[in-house]
């Protein structure tokens, strides 16, 4: 998830819902309690290292196996780059427009990763990723992430395999032409993720 989604939350108020494409009629036993959050040098003011891991109190065992459907995606290797000319997928329950309501149904969109240089031209130096940062910008044709999508995945294909290349972090607004959103790149955190998962 994104660090800013969980930084100020009390753990007892957070639960995970896994594998649902609709948030209506979620049964109480489908709300997975959380044991702890893990952050790595998260800076809430600047949104640096805007990534978090959530450890559930109990192991999740899916009720049914869906053949040939990898709904989780894979984590990329360190240094892996998204192809700029290939679309990436965004999914979430967030609003469809700025200051709108979150959605009951899981929505999907398509965006393209752009260079940090282009992002700085479009967003300005305050909001855009800086050189050497662990963030990247992506821009869609009328499709974008919005409030309520934070912490969701930016899924990009590499050699025909889908990877969770980034995590939705922030943006100035939603869905406006030439206004990209900013994502935390997962690759630089793989060593930390492996350490936490192995713990």
Tab-separated table of C-alpha atoms in Angstrom:
chain	number	residue	atom	x	y	z
A	1	UNK	CA	0.000	0.000	0.000
A	2	UNK	CA	1.027	3.663	0.179
A	3	UNK	CA	2.562	4.900	3.420
A	4	UNK	CA	0.270	7.937	3.589
A	5	UNK	CA	-2.809	5.676	3.575
A	6	UNK	CA	-1.798	4.071	6.879
A	7	UNK	CA	0.603	6.444	8.655
A	8	UNK	CA	-2.018	8.094	10.893
A	9	UNK	CA	-4.384	5.096	11.132
A	10	UNK	CA	-5.064	3.066	14.257
A	11	UNK	CA	-4.426	-0.551	13.415
A	12	UNK	CA	-7.746	-1.727	14.874
A	13	UNK	CA	-9.645	0.470	12.391
A	14	UNK	CA	-8.002	-1.092	9.319
A	15	UNK	CA	-8.845	-4.394	7.658
A	16	UNK	CA	-8.087	-6.001	4.307
A	17	UNK	CA	-10.607	-7.226	1.755
A	18	UNK	CA	-8.984	-9.564	-0.742
A	19	UNK	CA	-10.206	-10.707	-4.146
A	20	UNK	CA	-13.430	-8.672	-4.359
A	21	UNK	CA	-14.399	-6.545	-7.356
A	22	UNK	CA	-17.424	-5.089	-5.561
A	23	UNK	CA	-17.526	-3.649	-2.036
A	24	UNK	CA	-21.228	-4.162	-1.377
A	25	UNK	CA	-22.339	-7.082	0.778
A	26	UNK	CA	-18.892	-7.903	2.173
A	27	UNK	CA	-19.395	-10.440	4.962
A	28	UNK	CA	-17.790	-9.779	8.376
A	29	UNK	CA	-15.520	-12.830	8.059
A	30	UNK	CA	-14.223	-11.471	4.712
A	31	UNK	CA	-12.714	-8.461	6.519
A	32	UNK	CA	-9.191	-9.587	7.340
A	33	UNK	CA	-7.809	-8.067	10.580
A	34	UNK	CA	-4.370	-6.471	10.449
A	35	UNK	CA	-1.493	-7.321	12.802
A	36	UNK	CA	0.878	-4.480	11.894
A	37	UNK	CA	2.039	-1.933	9.327
A	38	UNK	CA	5.618	-1.703	8.073
A	39	UNK	CA	7.160	1.526	6.744
A	40	UNK	CA	10.661	2.335	5.496
A	41	UNK	CA	11.827	5.903	6.186
A	42	UNK	CA	8.418	7.302	5.171
A	43	UNK	CA	8.263	11.113	5.221
A	44	UNK	CA	4.602	12.201	5.370
A	45	UNK	CA	5.293	15.866	4.529
A	46	UNK	CA	7.172	15.175	1.284
A	47	UNK	CA	5.665	11.712	0.572
A	48	UNK	CA	9.177	10.287	0.165
A	49	UNK	CA	9.225	6.481	0.462
A	50	UNK	CA	5.422	6.405	0.162
A	51	UNK	CA	5.127	2.647	0.498
A	52	UNK	CA	3.861	0.355	3.263
A	53	UNK	CA	3.386	-3.334	3.885
A	54	UNK	CA	0.428	-4.744	5.792
A	55	UNK	CA	0.818	-7.936	7.797
A	56	UNK	CA	-2.478	-9.745	8.352
A	57	UNK	CA	-3.260	-11.435	11.667
A	58	UNK	CA	-4.076	-14.681	9.856
A	59	UNK	CA	-2.928	-16.276	6.604
A	60	UNK	CA	-5.230	-15.710	3.672
A	61	UNK	CA	-6.407	-18.854	1.908
A	62	UNK	CA	-8.606	-18.133	-1.126
A	63	UNK	CA	-11.927	-19.998	-1.044
A	64	UNK	CA	-11.526	-21.101	-4.686
A	65	UNK	CA	-8.657	-21.223	-7.123
A	66	UNK	CA	-9.228	-19.385	-10.393
A	67	UNK	CA	-7.326	-21.201	-13.149
A	68	UNK	CA	-5.020	-19.160	-15.398
A	69	UNK	CA	-5.765	-15.927	-13.559
A	70	UNK	CA	-2.950	-14.255	-11.636
A	71	UNK	CA	-4.932	-11.566	-9.837
A	72	UNK	CA	-2.035	-10.373	-7.715
A	73	UNK	CA	0.720	-9.565	-10.210
A	74	UNK	CA	4.412	-10.084	-9.563
A	75	UNK	CA	6.920	-7.755	-7.968
A	76	UNK	CA	9.638	-6.496	-10.336
A	77	UNK	CA	13.341	-7.033	-10.092
A	78	UNK	CA	15.443	-4.081	-8.973
A	79	UNK	CA	16.291	-1.839	-11.927
A	80	UNK	CA	13.431	-3.045	-14.131
A	81	UNK	CA	11.964	-0.191	-16.191
A	82	UNK	CA	8.497	0.145	-17.678
A	83	UNK	CA	8.345	0.397	-21.474
A	84	UNK	CA	7.279	3.975	-22.142
A	85	UNK	CA	5.377	3.117	-25.313
A	86	UNK	CA	3.384	0.303	-23.700
A	87	UNK	CA	0.314	0.951	-21.547
A	88	UNK	CA	0.242	0.138	-17.856
A	89	UNK	CA	-2.891	-0.782	-15.950
A	90	UNK	CA	-4.321	1.026	-12.919
A	91	UNK	CA	-7.082	-0.454	-10.781
A	92	UNK	CA	-8.947	0.838	-7.754
A	93	UNK	CA	-12.165	1.851	-6.066
A	94	UNK	CA	-11.347	5.575	-6.159
A	95	UNK	CA	-13.439	8.498	-7.338
A	96	UNK	CA	-14.077	9.035	-11.046
A	97	UNK	CA	-13.405	12.789	-10.803
A	98	UNK	CA	-11.691	15.231	-8.438
A	99	UNK	CA	-13.431	15.432	-5.020
A	100	UNK	CA	-15.876	12.689	-6.065
A	101	UNK	CA	-17.030	9.661	-4.082
A	102	UNK	CA	-15.182	6.345	-4.010
A	103	UNK	CA	-16.801	3.626	-6.115
A	104	UNK	CA	-18.419	0.338	-5.064
A	105	UNK	CA	-17.051	-1.465	-8.139
A	106	UNK	CA	-13.394	-2.008	-8.974
A	107	UNK	CA	-12.472	0.183	-11.942
A	108	UNK	CA	-9.610	-0.237	-14.394
A	109	UNK	CA	-7.781	2.284	-16.562
A	110	UNK	CA	-4.760	2.614	-18.806
A	111	UNK	CA	-1.825	5.001	-18.367
A	112	UNK	CA	1.669	5.425	-19.818
A	113	UNK	CA	4.832	5.950	-17.784
A	114	UNK	CA	6.548	9.194	-18.792
A	115	UNK	CA	10.066	10.451	-18.105
A	116	UNK	CA	10.682	12.391	-14.901
A	117	UNK	CA	11.929	15.279	-17.058
A	118	UNK	CA	8.589	15.459	-18.893
A	119	UNK	CA	6.758	15.100	-15.590
A	120	UNK	CA	8.645	18.079	-14.123
A	121	UNK	CA	7.616	20.160	-17.153
A	122	UNK	CA	3.953	19.201	-16.655
A	123	UNK	CA	3.719	19.257	-12.837
A	124	UNK	CA	6.503	21.617	-11.825
A	125	UNK	CA	9.471	20.858	-9.580
A	126	UNK	CA	7.513	20.803	-6.308
A	127	UNK	CA	5.237	17.869	-7.174
A	128	UNK	CA	7.217	15.962	-9.794
A	129	UNK	CA	9.800	13.247	-9.064
A	130	UNK	CA	13.365	14.483	-8.707
A	131	UNK	CA	16.486	12.846	-10.113
A	132	UNK	CA	17.411	9.722	-8.221
A	133	UNK	CA	14.028	9.465	-6.513
A	134	UNK	CA	11.997	6.298	-6.185
A	135	UNK	CA	8.956	7.719	-7.946
A	136	UNK	CA	7.667	7.856	-11.496
A	137	UNK	CA	4.840	9.649	-13.309
A	138	UNK	CA	2.177	8.143	-15.538
A	139	UNK	CA	-0.353	9.838	-17.762
A	140	UNK	CA	-3.544	8.517	-19.338
A	141	UNK	CA	-5.814	9.633	-22.147
A	142	UNK	CA	-8.710	10.729	-19.927
A	143	UNK	CA	-7.963	7.909	-17.467
A	144	UNK	CA	-6.201	8.502	-14.169
A	145	UNK	CA	-6.037	7.531	-10.528
A	146	UNK	CA	-7.999	9.664	-8.080
A	147	UNK	CA	-8.864	10.022	-4.378
A	148	UNK	CA	-9.425	6.550	-2.949
A	149	UNK	CA	-7.017	4.858	-5.379
A	150	UNK	CA	-3.909	5.590	-3.278
A	151	UNK	CA	-1.975	2.466	-2.386
A	152	UNK	CA	-3.297	0.631	-5.434
A	153	UNK	CA	-1.073	-0.885	-8.112
A	154	UNK	CA	0.463	0.455	-11.306
A	155	UNK	CA	0.738	-2.792	-13.280
A	156	UNK	CA	3.122	-2.803	-16.236
A	157	UNK	CA	4.045	-5.618	-18.618
A	158	UNK	CA	7.647	-6.662	-19.057
A	159	UNK	CA	8.370	-9.554	-21.448
A	160	UNK	CA	4.628	-10.368	-21.411
A	161	UNK	CA	4.514	-10.724	-17.609
A	162	UNK	CA	2.499	-8.256	-15.501
A	163	UNK	CA	4.444	-6.642	-12.658
A	164	UNK	CA	3.339	-4.314	-9.870
A	165	UNK	CA	5.756	-1.659	-11.082
A	166	UNK	CA	4.431	1.084	-8.812
A	167	UNK	CA	2.057	2.094	-6.029
A	168	UNK	CA	-0.370	5.028	-6.407
A	169	UNK	CA	1.068	7.891	-4.337
A	170	UNK	CA	-0.322	11.327	-5.222
A	171	UNK	CA	-1.309	13.874	-7.845
A	172	UNK	CA	-2.544	17.436	-8.216
A	173	UNK	CA	-6.016	16.469	-9.437
A	174	UNK	CA	-7.668	13.656	-11.414
A	175	UNK	CA	-8.152	12.937	-15.095
A	176	UNK	CA	-7.152	16.307	-16.530
A	177	UNK	CA	-5.299	16.410	-19.844
A	178	UNK	CA	-1.510	16.566	-19.423
A	179	UNK	CA	-1.615	16.297	-15.609
A	180	UNK	CA	0.120	13.044	-14.607
A	181	UNK	CA	-0.114	11.197	-11.302
A	182	UNK	CA	2.890	10.137	-9.222
A	183	UNK	CA	3.664	6.549	-8.224
A	184	UNK	CA	6.196	4.994	-5.842
A	185	UNK	CA	8.350	2.543	-7.830
A	186	UNK	CA	8.411	-0.864	-6.098
A	187	UNK	CA	11.734	-2.174	-7.475
A	188	UNK	CA	14.047	-0.154	-5.199
A	189	UNK	CA	12.239	-1.573	-2.156
A	190	UNK	CA	12.530	-5.262	-3.063
A	191	UNK	CA	15.274	-6.008	-0.531
A	192	UNK	CA	13.213	-4.404	2.258
A	193	UNK	CA	10.044	-6.216	1.123
A	194	UNK	CA	11.898	-9.547	1.128
A	195	UNK	CA	13.244	-8.894	4.632
A	196	UNK	CA	9.796	-8.007	6.014
A	197	UNK	CA	8.041	-10.928	4.306
A	198	UNK	CA	10.746	-13.334	5.484
A	199	UNK	CA	10.379	-12.056	9.077
